[in-house]
PDB file of C-alpha atoms in Angstrom:
ATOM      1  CA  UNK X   1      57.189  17.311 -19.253  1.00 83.00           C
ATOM      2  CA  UNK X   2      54.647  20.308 -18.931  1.00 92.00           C
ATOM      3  CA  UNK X   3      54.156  22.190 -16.051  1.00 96.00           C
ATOM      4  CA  UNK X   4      50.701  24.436 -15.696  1.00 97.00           C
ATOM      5  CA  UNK X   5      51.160  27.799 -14.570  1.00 97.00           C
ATOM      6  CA  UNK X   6      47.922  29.277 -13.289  1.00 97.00           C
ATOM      7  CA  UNK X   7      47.925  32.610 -12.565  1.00 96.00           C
ATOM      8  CA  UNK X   8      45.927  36.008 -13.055  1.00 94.00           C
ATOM      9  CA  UNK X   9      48.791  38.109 -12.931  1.00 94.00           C
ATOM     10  CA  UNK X  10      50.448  37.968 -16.275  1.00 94.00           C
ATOM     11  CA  UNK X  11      53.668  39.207 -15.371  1.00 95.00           C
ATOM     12  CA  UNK X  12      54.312  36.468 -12.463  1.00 95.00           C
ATOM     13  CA  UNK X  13      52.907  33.576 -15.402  1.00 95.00           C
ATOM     14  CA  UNK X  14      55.490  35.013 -18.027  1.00 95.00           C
ATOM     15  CA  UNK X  15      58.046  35.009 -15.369  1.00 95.00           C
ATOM     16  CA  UNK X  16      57.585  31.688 -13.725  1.00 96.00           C
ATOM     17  CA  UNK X  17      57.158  30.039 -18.053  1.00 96.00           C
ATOM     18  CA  UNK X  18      60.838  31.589 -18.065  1.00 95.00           C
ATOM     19  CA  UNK X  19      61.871  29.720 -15.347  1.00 94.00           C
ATOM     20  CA  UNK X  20      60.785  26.693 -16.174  1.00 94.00           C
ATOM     21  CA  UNK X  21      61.678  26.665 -19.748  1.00 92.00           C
ATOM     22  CA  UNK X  22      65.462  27.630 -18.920  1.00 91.00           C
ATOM     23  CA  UNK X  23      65.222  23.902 -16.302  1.00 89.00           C
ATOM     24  CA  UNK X  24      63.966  22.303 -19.534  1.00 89.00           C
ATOM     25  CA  UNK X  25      60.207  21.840 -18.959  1.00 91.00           C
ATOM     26  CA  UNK X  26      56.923  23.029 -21.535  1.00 93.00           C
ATOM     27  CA  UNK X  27      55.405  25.291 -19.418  1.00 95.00           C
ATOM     28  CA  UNK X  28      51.660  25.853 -20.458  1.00 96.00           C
ATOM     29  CA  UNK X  29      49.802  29.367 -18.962  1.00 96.00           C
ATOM     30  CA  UNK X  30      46.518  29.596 -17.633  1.00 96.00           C
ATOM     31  CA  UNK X  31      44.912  32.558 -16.427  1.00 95.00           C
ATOM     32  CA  UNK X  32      41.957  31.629 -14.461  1.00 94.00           C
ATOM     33  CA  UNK X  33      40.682  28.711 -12.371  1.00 93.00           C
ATOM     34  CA  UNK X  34      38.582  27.687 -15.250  1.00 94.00           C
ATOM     35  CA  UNK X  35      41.038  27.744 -18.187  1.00 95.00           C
ATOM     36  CA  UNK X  36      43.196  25.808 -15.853  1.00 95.00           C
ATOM     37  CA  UNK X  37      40.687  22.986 -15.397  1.00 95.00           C
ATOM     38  CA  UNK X  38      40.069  23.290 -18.785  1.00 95.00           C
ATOM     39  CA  UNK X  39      44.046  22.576 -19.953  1.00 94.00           C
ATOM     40  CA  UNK X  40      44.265  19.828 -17.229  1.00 93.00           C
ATOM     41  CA  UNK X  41      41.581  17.795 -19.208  1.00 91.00           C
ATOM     42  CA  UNK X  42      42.892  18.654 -22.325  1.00 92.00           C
ATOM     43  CA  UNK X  43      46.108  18.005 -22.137  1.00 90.00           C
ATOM     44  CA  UNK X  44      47.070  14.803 -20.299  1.00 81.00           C
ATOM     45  CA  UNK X  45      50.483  14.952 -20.144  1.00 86.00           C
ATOM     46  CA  UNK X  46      50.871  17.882 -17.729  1.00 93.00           C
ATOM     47  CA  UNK X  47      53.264  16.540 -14.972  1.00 91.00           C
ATOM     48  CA  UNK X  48      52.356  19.483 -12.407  1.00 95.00           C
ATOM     49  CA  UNK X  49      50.301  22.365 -11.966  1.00 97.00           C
ATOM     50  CA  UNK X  50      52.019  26.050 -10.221  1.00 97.00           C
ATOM     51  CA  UNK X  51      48.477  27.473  -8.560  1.00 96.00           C
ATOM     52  CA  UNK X  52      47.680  31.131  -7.251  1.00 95.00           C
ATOM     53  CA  UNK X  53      45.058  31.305  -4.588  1.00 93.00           C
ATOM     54  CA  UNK X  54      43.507  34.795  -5.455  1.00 92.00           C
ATOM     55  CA  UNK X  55      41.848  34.377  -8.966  1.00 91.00           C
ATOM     56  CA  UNK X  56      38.651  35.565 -10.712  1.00 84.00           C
ATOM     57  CA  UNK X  57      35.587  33.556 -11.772  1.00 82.00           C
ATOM     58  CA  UNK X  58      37.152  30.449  -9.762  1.00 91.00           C
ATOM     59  CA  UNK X  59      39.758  30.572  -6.451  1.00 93.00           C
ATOM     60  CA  UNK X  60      43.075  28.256  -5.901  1.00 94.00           C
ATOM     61  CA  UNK X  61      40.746  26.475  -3.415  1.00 94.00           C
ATOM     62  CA  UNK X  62      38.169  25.584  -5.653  1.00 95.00           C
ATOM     63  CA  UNK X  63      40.550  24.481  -8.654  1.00 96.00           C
ATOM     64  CA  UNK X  64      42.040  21.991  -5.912  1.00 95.00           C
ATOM     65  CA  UNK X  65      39.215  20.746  -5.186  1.00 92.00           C
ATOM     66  CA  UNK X  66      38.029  20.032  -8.010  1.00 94.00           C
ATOM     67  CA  UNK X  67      41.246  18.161  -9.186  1.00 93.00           C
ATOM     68  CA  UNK X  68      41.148  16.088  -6.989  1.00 90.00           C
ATOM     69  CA  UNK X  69      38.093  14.545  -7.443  1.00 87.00           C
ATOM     70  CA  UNK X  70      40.067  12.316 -10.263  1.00 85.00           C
ATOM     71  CA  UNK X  71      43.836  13.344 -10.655  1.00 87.00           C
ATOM     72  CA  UNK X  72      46.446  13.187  -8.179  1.00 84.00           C
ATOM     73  CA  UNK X  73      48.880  15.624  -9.785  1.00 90.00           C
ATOM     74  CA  UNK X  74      51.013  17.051  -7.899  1.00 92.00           C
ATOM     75  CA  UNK X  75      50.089  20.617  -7.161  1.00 94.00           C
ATOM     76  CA  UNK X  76      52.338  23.593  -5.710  1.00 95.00           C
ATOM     77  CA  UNK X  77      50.616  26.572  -4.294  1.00 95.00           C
ATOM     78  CA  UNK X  78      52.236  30.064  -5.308  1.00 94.00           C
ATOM     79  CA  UNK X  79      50.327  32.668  -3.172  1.00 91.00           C
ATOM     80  CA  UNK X  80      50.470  36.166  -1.717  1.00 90.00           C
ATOM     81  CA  UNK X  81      48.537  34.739   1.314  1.00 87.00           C
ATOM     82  CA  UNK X  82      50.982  34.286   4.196  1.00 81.00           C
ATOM     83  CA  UNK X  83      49.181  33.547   7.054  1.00 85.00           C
ATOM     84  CA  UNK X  84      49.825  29.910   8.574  1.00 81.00           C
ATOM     85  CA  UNK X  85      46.016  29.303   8.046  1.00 85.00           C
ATOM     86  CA  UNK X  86      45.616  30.323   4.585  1.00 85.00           C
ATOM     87  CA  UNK X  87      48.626  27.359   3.849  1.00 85.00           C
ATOM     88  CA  UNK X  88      46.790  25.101   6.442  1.00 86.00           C
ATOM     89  CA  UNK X  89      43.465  25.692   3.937  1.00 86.00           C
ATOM     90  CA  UNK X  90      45.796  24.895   0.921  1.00 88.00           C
ATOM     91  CA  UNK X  91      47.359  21.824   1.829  1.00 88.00           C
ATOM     92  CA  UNK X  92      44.300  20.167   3.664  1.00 86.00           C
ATOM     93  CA  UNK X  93      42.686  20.986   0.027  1.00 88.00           C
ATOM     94  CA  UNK X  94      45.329  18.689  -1.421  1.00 89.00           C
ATOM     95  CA  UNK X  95      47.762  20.881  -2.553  1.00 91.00           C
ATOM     96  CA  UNK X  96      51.413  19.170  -1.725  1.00 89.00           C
ATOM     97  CA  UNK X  97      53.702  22.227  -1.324  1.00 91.00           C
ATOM     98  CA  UNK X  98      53.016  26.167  -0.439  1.00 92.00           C
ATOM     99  CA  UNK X  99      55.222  28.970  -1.555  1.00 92.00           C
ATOM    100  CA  UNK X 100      54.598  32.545  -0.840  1.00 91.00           C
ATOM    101  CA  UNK X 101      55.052  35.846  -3.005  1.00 90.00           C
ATOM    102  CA  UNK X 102      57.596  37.559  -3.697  1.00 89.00           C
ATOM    103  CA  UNK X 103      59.168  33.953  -4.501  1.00 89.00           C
ATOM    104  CA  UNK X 104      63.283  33.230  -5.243  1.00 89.00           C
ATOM    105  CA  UNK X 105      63.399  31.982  -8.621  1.00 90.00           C
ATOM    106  CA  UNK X 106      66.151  29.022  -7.025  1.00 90.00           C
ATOM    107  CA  UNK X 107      63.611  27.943  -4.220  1.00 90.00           C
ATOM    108  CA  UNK X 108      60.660  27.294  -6.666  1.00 92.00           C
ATOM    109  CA  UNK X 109      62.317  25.226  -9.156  1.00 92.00           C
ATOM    110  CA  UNK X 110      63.894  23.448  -6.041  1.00 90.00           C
ATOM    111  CA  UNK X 111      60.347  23.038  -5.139  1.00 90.00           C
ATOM    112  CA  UNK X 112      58.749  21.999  -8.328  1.00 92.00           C
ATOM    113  CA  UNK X 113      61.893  19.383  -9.053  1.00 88.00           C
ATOM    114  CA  UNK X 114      61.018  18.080  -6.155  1.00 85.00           C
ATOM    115  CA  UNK X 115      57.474  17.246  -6.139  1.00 87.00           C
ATOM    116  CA  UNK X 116      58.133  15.829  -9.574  1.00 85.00           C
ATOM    117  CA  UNK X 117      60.647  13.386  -8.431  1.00 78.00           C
ATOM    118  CA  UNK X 118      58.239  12.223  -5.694  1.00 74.00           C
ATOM    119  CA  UNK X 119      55.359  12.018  -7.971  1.00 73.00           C
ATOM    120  CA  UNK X 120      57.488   9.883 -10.279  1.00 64.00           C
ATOM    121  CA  UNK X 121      58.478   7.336  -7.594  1.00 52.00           C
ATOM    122  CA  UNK X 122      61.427   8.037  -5.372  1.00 46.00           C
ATOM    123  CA  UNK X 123      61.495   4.882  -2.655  1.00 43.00           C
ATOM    124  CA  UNK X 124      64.799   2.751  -3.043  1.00 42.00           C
ATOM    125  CA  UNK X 125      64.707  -0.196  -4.573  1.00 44.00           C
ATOM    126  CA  UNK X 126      65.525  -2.264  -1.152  1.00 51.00           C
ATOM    127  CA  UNK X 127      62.503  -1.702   0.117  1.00 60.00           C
ATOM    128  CA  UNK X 128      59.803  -4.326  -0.136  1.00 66.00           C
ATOM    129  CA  UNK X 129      57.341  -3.836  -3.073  1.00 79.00           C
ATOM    130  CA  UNK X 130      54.220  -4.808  -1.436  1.00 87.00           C
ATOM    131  CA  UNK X 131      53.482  -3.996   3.079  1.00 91.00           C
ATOM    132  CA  UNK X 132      50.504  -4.932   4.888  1.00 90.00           C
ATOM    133  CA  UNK X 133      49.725  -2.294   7.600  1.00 89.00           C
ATOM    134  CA  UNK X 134      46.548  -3.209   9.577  1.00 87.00           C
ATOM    135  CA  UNK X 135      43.591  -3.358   6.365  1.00 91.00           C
ATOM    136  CA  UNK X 136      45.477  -1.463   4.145  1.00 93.00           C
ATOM    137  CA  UNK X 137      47.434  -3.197   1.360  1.00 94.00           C
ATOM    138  CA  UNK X 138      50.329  -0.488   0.381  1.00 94.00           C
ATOM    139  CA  UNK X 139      51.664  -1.493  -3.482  1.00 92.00           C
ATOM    140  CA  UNK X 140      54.905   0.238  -3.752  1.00 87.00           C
ATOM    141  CA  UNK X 141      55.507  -0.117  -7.500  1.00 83.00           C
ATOM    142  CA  UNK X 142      51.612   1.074  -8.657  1.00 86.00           C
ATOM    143  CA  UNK X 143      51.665   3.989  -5.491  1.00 86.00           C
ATOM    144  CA  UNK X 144      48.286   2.006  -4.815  1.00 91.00           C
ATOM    145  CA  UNK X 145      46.692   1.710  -1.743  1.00 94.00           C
ATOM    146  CA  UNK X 146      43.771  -0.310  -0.866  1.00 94.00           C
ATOM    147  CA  UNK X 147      41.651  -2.029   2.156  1.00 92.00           C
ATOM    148  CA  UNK X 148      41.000  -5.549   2.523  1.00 88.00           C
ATOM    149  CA  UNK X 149      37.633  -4.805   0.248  1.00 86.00           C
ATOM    150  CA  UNK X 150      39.800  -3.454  -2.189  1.00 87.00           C
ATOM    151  CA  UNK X 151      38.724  -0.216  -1.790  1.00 89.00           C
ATOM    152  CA  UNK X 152      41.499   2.067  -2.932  1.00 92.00           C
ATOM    153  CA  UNK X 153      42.750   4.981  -0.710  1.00 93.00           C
ATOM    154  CA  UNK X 154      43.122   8.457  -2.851  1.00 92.00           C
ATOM    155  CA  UNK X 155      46.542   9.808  -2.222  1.00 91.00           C
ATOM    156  CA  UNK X 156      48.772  12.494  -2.940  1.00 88.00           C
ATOM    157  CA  UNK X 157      52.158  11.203  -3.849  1.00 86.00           C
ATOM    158  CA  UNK X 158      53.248  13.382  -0.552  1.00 88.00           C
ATOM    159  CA  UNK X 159      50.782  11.559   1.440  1.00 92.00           C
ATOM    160  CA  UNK X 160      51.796   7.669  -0.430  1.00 93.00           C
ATOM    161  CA  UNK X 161      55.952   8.709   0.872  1.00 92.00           C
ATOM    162  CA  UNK X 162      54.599   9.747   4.022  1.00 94.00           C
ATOM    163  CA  UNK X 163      52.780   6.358   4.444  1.00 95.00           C
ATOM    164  CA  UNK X 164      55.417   3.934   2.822  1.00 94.00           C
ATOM    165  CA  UNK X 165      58.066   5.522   4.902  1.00 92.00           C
ATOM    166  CA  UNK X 166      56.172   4.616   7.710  1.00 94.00           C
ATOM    167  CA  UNK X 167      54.739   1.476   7.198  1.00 93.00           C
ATOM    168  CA  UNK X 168      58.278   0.596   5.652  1.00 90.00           C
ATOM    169  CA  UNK X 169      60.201   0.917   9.276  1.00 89.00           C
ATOM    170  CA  UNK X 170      57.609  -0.171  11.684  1.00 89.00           C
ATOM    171  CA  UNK X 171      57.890   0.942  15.293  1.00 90.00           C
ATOM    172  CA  UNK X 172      60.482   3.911  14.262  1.00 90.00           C
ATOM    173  CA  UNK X 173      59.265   7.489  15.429  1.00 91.00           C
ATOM    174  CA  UNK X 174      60.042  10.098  12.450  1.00 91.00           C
ATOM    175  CA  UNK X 175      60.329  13.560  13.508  1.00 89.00           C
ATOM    176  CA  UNK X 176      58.616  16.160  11.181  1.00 89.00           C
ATOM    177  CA  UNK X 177      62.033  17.560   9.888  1.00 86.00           C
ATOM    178  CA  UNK X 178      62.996  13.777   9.130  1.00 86.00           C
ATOM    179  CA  UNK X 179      59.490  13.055   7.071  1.00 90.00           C
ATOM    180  CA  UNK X 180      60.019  16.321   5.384  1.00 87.00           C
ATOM    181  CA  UNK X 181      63.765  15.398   4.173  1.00 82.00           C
ATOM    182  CA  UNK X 182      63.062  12.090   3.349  1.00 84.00           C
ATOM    183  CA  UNK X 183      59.495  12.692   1.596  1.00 85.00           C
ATOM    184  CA  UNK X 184      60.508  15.798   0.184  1.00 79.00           C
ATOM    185  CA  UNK X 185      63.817  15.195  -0.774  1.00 73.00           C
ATOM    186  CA  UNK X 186      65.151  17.955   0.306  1.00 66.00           C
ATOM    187  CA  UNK X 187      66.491  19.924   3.478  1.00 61.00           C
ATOM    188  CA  UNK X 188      63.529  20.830   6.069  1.00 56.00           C
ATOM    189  CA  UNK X 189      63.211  24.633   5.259  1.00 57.00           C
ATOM    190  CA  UNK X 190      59.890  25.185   6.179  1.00 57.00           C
ATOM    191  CA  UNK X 191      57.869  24.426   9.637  1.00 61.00           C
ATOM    192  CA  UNK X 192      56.279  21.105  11.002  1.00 77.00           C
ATOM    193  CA  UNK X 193      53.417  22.232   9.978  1.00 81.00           C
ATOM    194  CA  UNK X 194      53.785  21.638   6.584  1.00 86.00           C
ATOM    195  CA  UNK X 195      54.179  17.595   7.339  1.00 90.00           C
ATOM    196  CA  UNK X 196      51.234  18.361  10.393  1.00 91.00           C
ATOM    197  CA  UNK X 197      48.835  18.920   8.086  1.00 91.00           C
ATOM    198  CA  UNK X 198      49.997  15.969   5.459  1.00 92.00           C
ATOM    199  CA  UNK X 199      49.664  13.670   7.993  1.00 95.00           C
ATOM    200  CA  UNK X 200      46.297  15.202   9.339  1.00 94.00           C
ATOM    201  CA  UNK X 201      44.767  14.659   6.012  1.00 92.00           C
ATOM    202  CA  UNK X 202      46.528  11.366   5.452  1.00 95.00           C
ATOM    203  CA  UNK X 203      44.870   9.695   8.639  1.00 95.00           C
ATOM    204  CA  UNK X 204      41.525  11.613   7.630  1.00 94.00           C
ATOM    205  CA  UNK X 205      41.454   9.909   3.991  1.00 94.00           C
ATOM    206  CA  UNK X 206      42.597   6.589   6.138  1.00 95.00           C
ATOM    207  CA  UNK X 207      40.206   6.603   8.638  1.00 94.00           C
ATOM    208  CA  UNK X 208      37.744   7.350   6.238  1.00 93.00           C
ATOM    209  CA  UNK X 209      38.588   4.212   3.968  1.00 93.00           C
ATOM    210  CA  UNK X 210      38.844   1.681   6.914  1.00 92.00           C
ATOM    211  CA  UNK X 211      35.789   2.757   8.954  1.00 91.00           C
ATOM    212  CA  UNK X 212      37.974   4.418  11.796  1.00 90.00           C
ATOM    213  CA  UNK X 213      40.873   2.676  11.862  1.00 91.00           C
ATOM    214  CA  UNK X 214      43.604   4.596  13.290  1.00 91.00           C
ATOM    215  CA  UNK X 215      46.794   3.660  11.683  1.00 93.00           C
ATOM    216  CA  UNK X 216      49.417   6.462  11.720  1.00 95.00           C
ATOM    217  CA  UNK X 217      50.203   7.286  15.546  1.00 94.00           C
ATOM    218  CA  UNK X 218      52.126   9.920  17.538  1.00 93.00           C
ATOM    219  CA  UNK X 219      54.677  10.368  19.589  1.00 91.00           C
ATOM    220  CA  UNK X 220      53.983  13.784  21.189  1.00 90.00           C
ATOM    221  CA  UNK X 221      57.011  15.596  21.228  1.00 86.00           C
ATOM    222  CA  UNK X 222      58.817  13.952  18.909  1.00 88.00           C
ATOM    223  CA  UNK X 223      57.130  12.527  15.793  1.00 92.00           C
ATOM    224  CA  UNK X 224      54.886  10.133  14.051  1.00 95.00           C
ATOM    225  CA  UNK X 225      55.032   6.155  13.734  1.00 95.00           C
ATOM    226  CA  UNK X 226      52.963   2.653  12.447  1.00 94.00           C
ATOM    227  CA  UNK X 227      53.665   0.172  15.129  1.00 88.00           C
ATOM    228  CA  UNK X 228      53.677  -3.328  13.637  1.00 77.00           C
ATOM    229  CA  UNK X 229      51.136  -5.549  14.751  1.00 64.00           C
TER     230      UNK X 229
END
């Protein structure tokens, strides 16, 4: 498995290729938001990119976003930007996790282990391969998702747990810190936000798909739900 490291600052790339060689993974440097893009259509079998925000020529923001327009990798965000809003901005890009600088060496690879198990499909077996929710068809074994024109739904492989977990227990309220430990696969260590803004751009890309239909609902004070219908 290869993991992209993009970052200007040689030092933090060399470090962070360390770290991921010594957990087993090809890590593969990029110093720019252009070289990056560049390696990501080069080199198919990169399983996940490691992104800094602050970069010449072309931004964290703008790699994202261009990404996205045909790969759902999943991408973490490593950035000296701390501010709620500047991680807001990343993850409503379609980045699927945010760590700030200085980072632990033990969280990141926690981090990056985990998107890669959710990218690589992490629902249980029990669980039915195929829901209908409203319009939207949810295929459990292809991480599809399409309306009743067979229009398919872009998602993150966050967004896809967010919505099968959902969808899959019908009329259950999930608080954020539950989402977040069932999605993520790990314990909730960072802030509702973080799952906020997931399911923000989740009902956006939704919405968007289905002419307005509004599909994820919630519980104010407590959490998020699908009701069955």
């Amino acid at each position: 498995m290869k993991i992209l490291v993009v970052d200007d600052d040689t030092e933090i790339a060399n470090l962070l290729e360390i770290y991921i060689k010594n957990e087993g993974y090809e890590p593969v440097a990029a110093y720019n938001g252009k070289e990056a893009l560049t390696k990501l259509h080069t080199m198919p079998d990169i399983g996940l990119m490691v992104l800094d925000i602050m970069m010449p020529e072309m931004n964290g923001i703008e790699v994202i976003k261009e990404v996205r327009k045909d790969s759902q990798i999943p991408i973490l965000i490593l950035s000296a930007k701390a501010d709620d809003m500047d991680k807001i901005q990343g993850l409503i890009s379609g980045a699927d996790d945010y760590v700030t600088k200085p980072f632990n060496s033990l969280e990141i690879m926690a981090r990056i282990k985990s998107l890669l198990r959710r990218s690589q499909n992490q629902v249980t077996e029990d669980e039915p391969d195929i829901l209908d929710i409203g319009s939207l068809t949810i295929n459990k074994d292809s991480h599809e998702v399409k309306t009743l024109n067979d229009q398919e739904v872009n998602l993150t492989a966050l967004e896809f747990g967010i919505l099968y977990l959902l969808a899959s227990h019908p009329n259950r309220v999930f608080s954020a810190d539950e989402i977040f430990e069932r999605v993520w696969r790990q314990e909730s260590i960072v802030s509702a936000k973080t799952v906020m803004v997931h399911v923000s751009h989740l009902r956006d890309k939704i919405e968007e798909a289905t002419g307005g239909e509004k599909v994820i609902q919630t519980v104010w004070g407590v959490g998020y739900k699908i009701e069955s219908h």
